[in-house]
Coordinates of C-alpha atoms in Angstrom, one line a residue:
M1 CA 0.0 0.4 0.2
P2 CA 1.5 3.4 -0.4
S3 CA 2.6 5.4 2.1
R4 CA 1.3 8.5 3.0
N5 CA 4.1 9.5 5.8
P6 CA 3.9 13.1 5.6
V7 CA 6.8 14.8 4.4
I8 CA 8.2 18.5 3.5
C9 CA 9.9 18.1 0.2
G10 CA 10.0 22.0 -1.2
I11 CA 10.8 25.2 0.2
G12 CA 11.2 28.7 -0.5
L13 CA 11.8 32.3 0.5
S14 CA 11.2 35.6 -0.6
D15 CA 13.4 38.8 -0.4
Y16 CA 13.9 39.8 3.2
P17 CA 15.0 41.7 5.6
V18 CA 13.6 45.5 3.3
V19 CA 11.9 44.9 0.1
P20 CA 9.6 47.9 0.0
H21 CA 8.6 47.1 -3.2
L22 CA 6.8 43.8 -2.6
N23 CA 3.5 44.3 -0.5
S24 CA 2.5 41.4 1.9
V25 CA 0.6 38.9 -1.3
Q26 CA 4.0 39.2 -3.7
H27 CA 5.6 38.2 -0.5
H28 CA 3.3 34.7 -0.7
A29 CA 3.3 34.4 -4.3
L30 CA 7.3 34.2 -4.7
A31 CA 8.0 32.3 -1.6
A32 CA 5.0 30.0 -3.2
R33 CA 6.9 30.0 -6.6
R34 CA 10.4 29.1 -5.7
A35 CA 9.2 26.5 -2.6
I36 CA 7.3 24.8 -6.0
A37 CA 10.3 24.6 -8.0
D38 CA 12.5 23.6 -5.5
C39 CA 10.7 20.4 -5.2
G40 CA 10.0 19.9 -9.0
I41 CA 5.9 19.2 -8.9
A42 CA 3.9 21.1 -10.9
K43 CA 1.2 23.0 -9.4
S44 CA -1.5 21.4 -10.4
A45 CA -0.9 18.8 -7.7
I46 CA -1.8 20.8 -5.2
D47 CA -5.2 19.7 -3.5
G48 CA -4.6 21.8 0.0
Y49 CA -3.4 25.0 1.4
V50 CA -2.7 27.0 4.5
S51 CA -1.7 29.8 5.1
T52 CA -2.4 33.1 7.4
S53 CA -2.4 36.7 7.0
G54 CA 1.2 38.4 7.0
G55 CA -0.3 42.0 6.0
G56 CA -2.9 43.5 8.1
P57 CA -6.0 44.1 7.9
G58 CA -7.7 44.3 4.7
A59 CA -4.4 42.9 3.2
G60 CA -6.4 40.5 0.7
D61 CA -3.9 37.8 1.9
D62 CA -5.8 35.8 4.3
A63 CA -6.3 31.4 3.3
V64 CA -9.0 31.9 1.0
S65 CA -7.9 35.0 -0.5
M66 CA -4.0 33.5 -1.3
A67 CA -5.6 30.8 -2.5
E68 CA -7.7 31.9 -5.6
Y69 CA -4.4 34.5 -6.0
L70 CA -2.7 31.5 -6.6
G71 CA -5.0 29.6 -8.6
V72 CA -4.7 26.8 -5.9
N73 CA -7.8 24.3 -6.6
H74 CA -7.7 23.0 -2.7
R75 CA -9.1 20.0 -1.3
Y76 CA -8.1 20.8 2.1
I77 CA -7.9 24.3 3.4
D78 CA -6.7 25.8 7.0
G79 CA -6.6 29.5 7.5
T80 CA -5.4 28.9 11.9
M81 CA -4.1 32.7 13.0
V82 CA -2.6 31.6 16.5
G83 CA 0.6 34.2 16.2
G84 CA 3.7 33.6 15.5
S85 CA 3.2 29.5 16.1
S86 CA 0.8 29.1 13.5
F87 CA 2.8 27.6 11.2
E88 CA 4.2 24.9 13.4
F89 CA 0.6 23.9 13.7
H90 CA 0.0 23.8 10.2
V91 CA 2.1 21.8 9.8
Q92 CA 0.6 19.6 12.3
H93 CA -2.7 20.3 10.5
A94 CA -1.3 19.6 7.1
A95 CA 0.1 16.2 7.8
A96 CA -2.8 15.0 9.6
A97 CA -4.3 15.5 6.1
I98 CA -2.4 13.6 4.3
R99 CA -2.7 10.8 6.3
E100 CA -5.8 10.9 6.8
G101 CA -6.4 11.2 2.7
L102 CA -8.1 14.4 2.9
C103 CA -5.6 15.8 0.1
D104 CA -2.1 14.9 -1.6
T105 CA 0.1 17.6 -1.5
V106 CA -0.7 20.9 0.9
L107 CA 1.2 24.1 0.1
I108 CA 1.7 26.4 3.4
T109 CA 2.6 30.2 2.5
Y110 CA 3.5 33.4 4.9
G111 CA 4.6 36.6 3.6
S112 CA 4.7 39.9 5.4
D113 CA 6.4 43.7 4.5
Q114 CA 5.6 44.7 8.3
L115 CA 8.8 47.1 7.7
T116 CA 8.0 49.0 5.5
R117 CA 4.1 49.6 6.5
M118 CA 4.9 50.0 9.9
G119 CA 8.1 49.9 11.3
R120 CA 9.5 49.2 14.1
V121 CA 6.2 50.5 16.3
L122 CA 5.1 46.9 17.2
G123 CA 7.4 45.7 20.3
T124 CA 6.5 49.5 22.1
G125 CA 3.3 50.6 20.5
G126 CA 1.3 48.6 22.4
F127 CA -1.8 46.5 20.0
Q128 CA -4.7 48.9 21.1
R129 CA -5.5 52.0 18.9
D130 CA -7.9 55.2 19.8
A131 CA -11.8 54.7 19.2
Q132 CA -11.1 50.5 19.8
P133 CA -12.9 48.9 22.2
V134 CA -11.0 47.3 25.0
T135 CA -12.6 43.9 25.9
G136 CA -11.8 40.4 27.9
A137 CA -8.6 40.3 29.4
M138 CA -6.8 43.6 27.8
Q139 CA -9.0 45.6 30.1
M140 CA -6.4 43.9 32.4
A141 CA -2.9 45.5 30.6
T142 CA -4.9 48.5 28.4
P143 CA -5.3 51.3 30.4
Y144 CA -2.1 50.7 32.4
G145 CA -0.3 51.4 29.1
L146 CA 0.9 47.5 28.9
P147 CA 3.0 46.9 25.5
L148 CA 4.2 43.8 23.8
V149 CA 8.0 44.2 25.1
G150 CA 6.5 45.3 28.4
A151 CA 4.5 42.2 28.4
Y152 CA 7.7 40.1 27.7
A153 CA 9.8 42.0 30.9
L154 CA 7.2 40.4 33.4
A155 CA 8.0 37.5 32.6
A156 CA 11.8 38.1 32.2
R157 CA 12.1 39.6 35.5
R158 CA 9.8 36.7 37.1
H159 CA 12.6 34.0 35.5
M160 CA 15.1 36.6 37.1
H161 CA 13.5 36.6 40.9
E162 CA 12.7 32.3 40.7
F163 CA 15.9 31.5 39.8
G164 CA 19.4 34.5 39.5
T165 CA 18.8 34.3 35.6
T166 CA 21.0 37.8 34.7
S167 CA 20.4 40.0 32.2
E168 CA 24.2 38.8 31.2
Q169 CA 23.1 35.1 30.4
L170 CA 20.5 36.6 28.9
A171 CA 22.6 38.4 26.6
E172 CA 24.5 34.9 25.5
I173 CA 21.3 34.0 23.9
A174 CA 21.2 37.5 21.3
V175 CA 24.8 36.5 21.3
G176 CA 24.9 33.1 20.0
V177 CA 22.5 33.9 17.3
R178 CA 24.0 37.0 16.1
E179 CA 26.7 34.2 15.5
F180 CA 25.2 32.6 12.8
A181 CA 23.8 36.0 10.9
G182 CA 27.2 36.8 10.5
L183 CA 27.0 34.0 8.3
N184 CA 23.8 34.7 6.6
P185 CA 24.2 37.0 4.0
D186 CA 20.3 38.1 3.8
A187 CA 20.4 38.4 7.6
R188 CA 19.2 42.3 8.6
Y189 CA 22.1 42.0 10.9
R190 CA 25.8 40.6 11.0
D191 CA 28.4 42.7 12.8
P192 CA 29.4 40.5 15.5
I193 CA 28.4 41.5 19.1
T194 CA 29.6 40.5 22.9
V195 CA 27.6 40.0 26.0
D196 CA 28.6 43.7 27.3
D197 CA 27.2 45.2 24.0
V198 CA 23.7 43.5 24.8
V199 CA 24.1 44.9 28.6
N200 CA 24.6 48.0 27.3
S201 CA 22.4 49.1 25.1
R202 CA 19.7 50.7 25.4
M203 CA 17.0 49.6 28.1
I204 CA 13.2 48.7 26.5
A205 CA 11.4 47.4 29.2
D206 CA 13.3 46.6 32.5
P207 CA 15.2 44.3 32.0
L208 CA 15.2 43.8 28.0
H209 CA 17.2 45.7 26.2
K210 CA 17.3 46.5 22.6
L211 CA 19.5 44.1 21.9
D212 CA 17.3 41.1 23.8
C213 CA 14.4 42.6 21.2
C214 CA 13.8 40.6 17.6
V215 CA 14.5 42.9 14.5
I216 CA 11.6 44.1 12.6
T217 CA 11.7 42.8 8.5
D218 CA 10.2 42.3 5.6
G219 CA 9.7 38.7 4.5
G220 CA 7.8 35.5 3.6
G221 CA 8.8 32.2 3.4
A222 CA 6.5 28.8 1.7
L223 CA 6.9 24.6 2.0
V224 CA 5.6 22.2 -0.2
M225 CA 4.3 19.2 2.2
T226 CA 3.3 15.4 0.4
T227 CA 3.4 12.0 1.2
E228 CA 6.4 9.8 1.0
E229 CA 6.0 7.8 -1.8
I230 CA 4.3 11.5 -4.2
A231 CA 8.1 12.7 -2.8
R232 CA 10.1 9.6 -3.9
D233 CA 9.6 11.3 -7.7
L234 CA 10.5 14.7 -6.8
R235 CA 13.7 16.8 -7.1
R236 CA 15.1 17.5 -3.2
P237 CA 14.9 14.1 -0.8
P238 CA 11.7 14.2 1.7
I239 CA 12.6 15.9 5.1
Y240 CA 9.8 13.5 7.1
V241 CA 7.2 15.3 9.7
L242 CA 8.4 12.5 12.3
G243 CA 6.1 14.3 15.3
A244 CA 3.6 17.1 15.9
A245 CA 1.7 18.9 19.1
G246 CA 0.5 22.0 20.2
T247 CA -1.1 23.9 23.3
Q248 CA -2.8 26.8 24.8
T249 CA -2.2 27.9 28.3
H250 CA -2.8 31.2 28.2
W251 CA -3.0 34.6 25.0
N252 CA -2.4 37.0 27.1
I253 CA 1.0 37.2 29.2
H254 CA -0.7 38.6 32.3
Q255 CA -2.6 36.3 32.2
M256 CA 0.0 33.4 32.5
P257 CA -0.4 30.6 35.1
D258 CA 3.2 30.9 35.7
F259 CA 5.2 33.5 33.8
T260 CA 8.2 30.5 33.8
E261 CA 6.9 28.7 32.2
M262 CA 5.7 28.1 28.9
G263 CA 3.2 25.7 27.0
A264 CA 6.4 24.1 25.5
A265 CA 6.9 22.0 28.1
V266 CA 3.2 20.2 26.9
C267 CA 3.8 20.2 23.7
G268 CA 7.3 19.5 23.4
P269 CA 7.9 16.2 25.5
E270 CA 4.6 15.0 23.6
A271 CA 6.1 15.7 20.1
M272 CA 9.4 13.8 20.7
G273 CA 7.3 11.1 22.3
Q274 CA 5.3 10.9 18.6
A275 CA 8.7 10.6 17.4
G276 CA 10.0 8.3 19.5
V277 CA 13.0 10.4 20.9
A278 CA 14.4 12.7 23.3
P279 CA 16.0 16.2 23.7
A280 CA 19.2 14.5 23.9
D281 CA 18.6 13.2 20.5
I282 CA 18.3 16.1 18.3
D283 CA 20.6 18.0 16.4
T284 CA 19.9 21.4 16.0
A285 CA 17.2 23.3 17.1
Q286 CA 15.0 26.4 15.8
L287 CA 12.9 28.2 18.6
Y288 CA 10.8 31.6 18.0
D289 CA 12.8 34.4 19.4
S290 CA 10.8 37.1 19.6
F291 CA 13.0 38.1 22.4
T292 CA 16.2 36.6 24.7
I293 CA 13.4 35.3 27.4
T294 CA 10.8 32.8 25.2
V295 CA 14.6 30.7 23.9
M296 CA 15.0 30.6 27.7
L297 CA 11.8 29.4 28.5
M298 CA 11.5 26.8 25.5
L299 CA 14.8 25.3 26.3
E300 CA 14.1 24.5 30.0
G301 CA 10.0 23.6 28.5
L302 CA 11.4 21.4 26.0
G303 CA 13.7 19.6 28.4
F304 CA 17.3 20.7 27.3
C305 CA 18.1 21.9 30.5
G306 CA 16.3 21.6 33.8
R307 CA 13.7 24.5 35.0
G308 CA 15.6 27.1 36.0
E309 CA 18.7 26.2 34.3
G310 CA 18.3 28.2 31.3
G311 CA 20.7 30.3 32.1
A312 CA 23.4 28.4 32.9
Y313 CA 22.9 26.7 30.4
V314 CA 23.2 29.2 27.8
E315 CA 26.1 30.6 29.6
E316 CA 28.2 27.2 29.0
G317 CA 28.0 28.2 24.8
H318 CA 25.2 25.0 23.5
L319 CA 23.7 27.5 21.7
R320 CA 26.4 28.3 19.5
R321 CA 28.4 27.1 16.2
G322 CA 30.2 23.9 17.3
G323 CA 27.6 23.3 21.6
S324 CA 25.6 20.9 21.6
M325 CA 22.6 22.7 20.8
P326 CA 23.0 25.3 17.7
T327 CA 19.8 26.8 17.4
N328 CA 18.2 29.8 15.3
T329 CA 21.4 29.0 12.3
D330 CA 19.9 31.8 10.3
G331 CA 20.9 34.2 12.1
G332 CA 17.2 34.1 14.0
G333 CA 14.4 36.9 14.9
L334 CA 17.2 38.0 17.4
S335 CA 19.2 39.4 14.6
S336 CA 18.3 38.1 10.6
N337 CA 14.5 38.5 9.8
H338 CA 11.1 39.0 12.0
P339 CA 8.3 39.5 9.3
G340 CA 5.7 40.1 11.7
M341 CA 5.3 36.0 13.1
R342 CA 8.9 34.0 12.5
G343 CA 7.1 30.2 12.6
I344 CA 7.7 29.0 9.1
F345 CA 11.3 30.4 8.9
L346 CA 12.0 28.0 11.3
L347 CA 10.8 25.0 9.9
I348 CA 12.8 25.7 6.9
E349 CA 16.1 26.4 8.2
A350 CA 15.2 23.2 9.7
V351 CA 14.7 21.5 6.7
R352 CA 17.9 23.5 4.9
Q353 CA 20.0 21.6 8.1
L354 CA 18.5 18.5 7.7
R355 CA 19.2 18.7 3.6
G356 CA 22.5 19.5 3.9
D357 CA 22.1 23.1 2.6
A358 CA 22.8 25.3 5.1
G359 CA 26.7 26.4 4.2
E360 CA 28.9 27.2 6.6
A361 CA 26.4 27.7 9.2
Q362 CA 25.9 23.6 8.6
V363 CA 25.0 21.1 11.9
P364 CA 28.0 18.9 11.4
D365 CA 25.7 15.3 10.7
A366 CA 21.9 16.4 11.7
E367 CA 19.5 14.2 11.5
L368 CA 16.6 15.1 13.8
A369 CA 15.7 19.3 14.2
L370 CA 13.2 20.7 16.6
A371 CA 10.9 23.8 15.9
C372 CA 9.1 25.2 18.6
G373 CA 7.6 28.6 17.3
S374 CA 5.0 30.8 20.2
G375 CA 2.3 32.7 19.8
G376 CA 2.4 36.6 20.5
W377 CA 2.1 36.8 24.2
L378 CA 4.9 33.3 24.9
S379 CA 1.4 31.6 24.5
A380 CA -0.2 29.3 21.6
I381 CA 3.0 26.5 21.6
A382 CA 3.5 24.2 19.3
T383 CA 6.2 21.9 18.3
V384 CA 7.3 19.8 15.4
I385 CA 10.2 17.4 14.9
L386 CA 11.6 16.5 11.6
G387 CA 14.3 13.6 10.1
K388 CA 16.2 13.0 7.3
D389 CA 14.9 9.3 7.8
R390 CA 12.4 7.7 9.2
P391 CA 12.5 5.1 12.0
S392 CA 12.4 1.7 10.7

């Protein structure tokens, strides 16, 4: 019987980090064209489409609009939007749809012109605009002026209070990511930085400094997923989706049950259990790095170190080039690209590593990769385990 094991067979990036001549729809389309060309499949063979908007209200890049624009005649469509982890959820959903025969080949796309459209206002400007009603949990934060970066600062300060984590330890994450960005000619920032550079950069929301915060860019990405059987006749070797799981513990950070633990502690072990692997088996991790504290909480939740031990773990150099867990090997959101939501880029870089296509940033003998995305408020976490081969 033909194998319906889900695989990623094609990847594509649009241009980034600063692309004023493309809007969000065009980023979707350029990345899709490159992903389809990468695997060599006929566009007419695509019968599933998954996407979410990166262009804001009225951009016309929601899933159904983009399916029409791209000319995808789908049997399966999904427009799940849960923030930056949407694409890890997309892989989870597409893998299930492929296994169940709801479709055979799925195109996943994302595109955003955020830098060109908005500049760097997201982290400090908050989400509420004049004349907008304040509803739900935001009534507990908006009247007091809590912006996005301020909410993440709450988690960082609590981690420091509970476990003695230092600004210097958080800075190690930014330094390690920048090390990989220096190997990526397309990265937004490539010059090396030190721990002192991070802790002496401008304070944005105590204890988070400017270099603890992600960049804002334009950009887009795309994946093609299909069955193991179909992939045998395509251009590139398949990358197997071995496990995928998601969870939500809250939506707004000020509603977190515990500021020092995120949903990675739930979906990480579940995804690894599906794949039959342990944290020590993973060769490279691609983690959502909206802020340095995001990475630290993920490392602990995923089991790469114990709870409260993230500071010591990163201080030992595990995330750096040549370390035991090379992380965000394209330069990450902290230095390379972060066009609104970054989850699809985690998956694309994981595939590049498993293919052996990562150039100077290649992790030697990479066989297993983990991608973990986070919603916009340390919420709606999803983890995907990818493998170069499928365990027998």
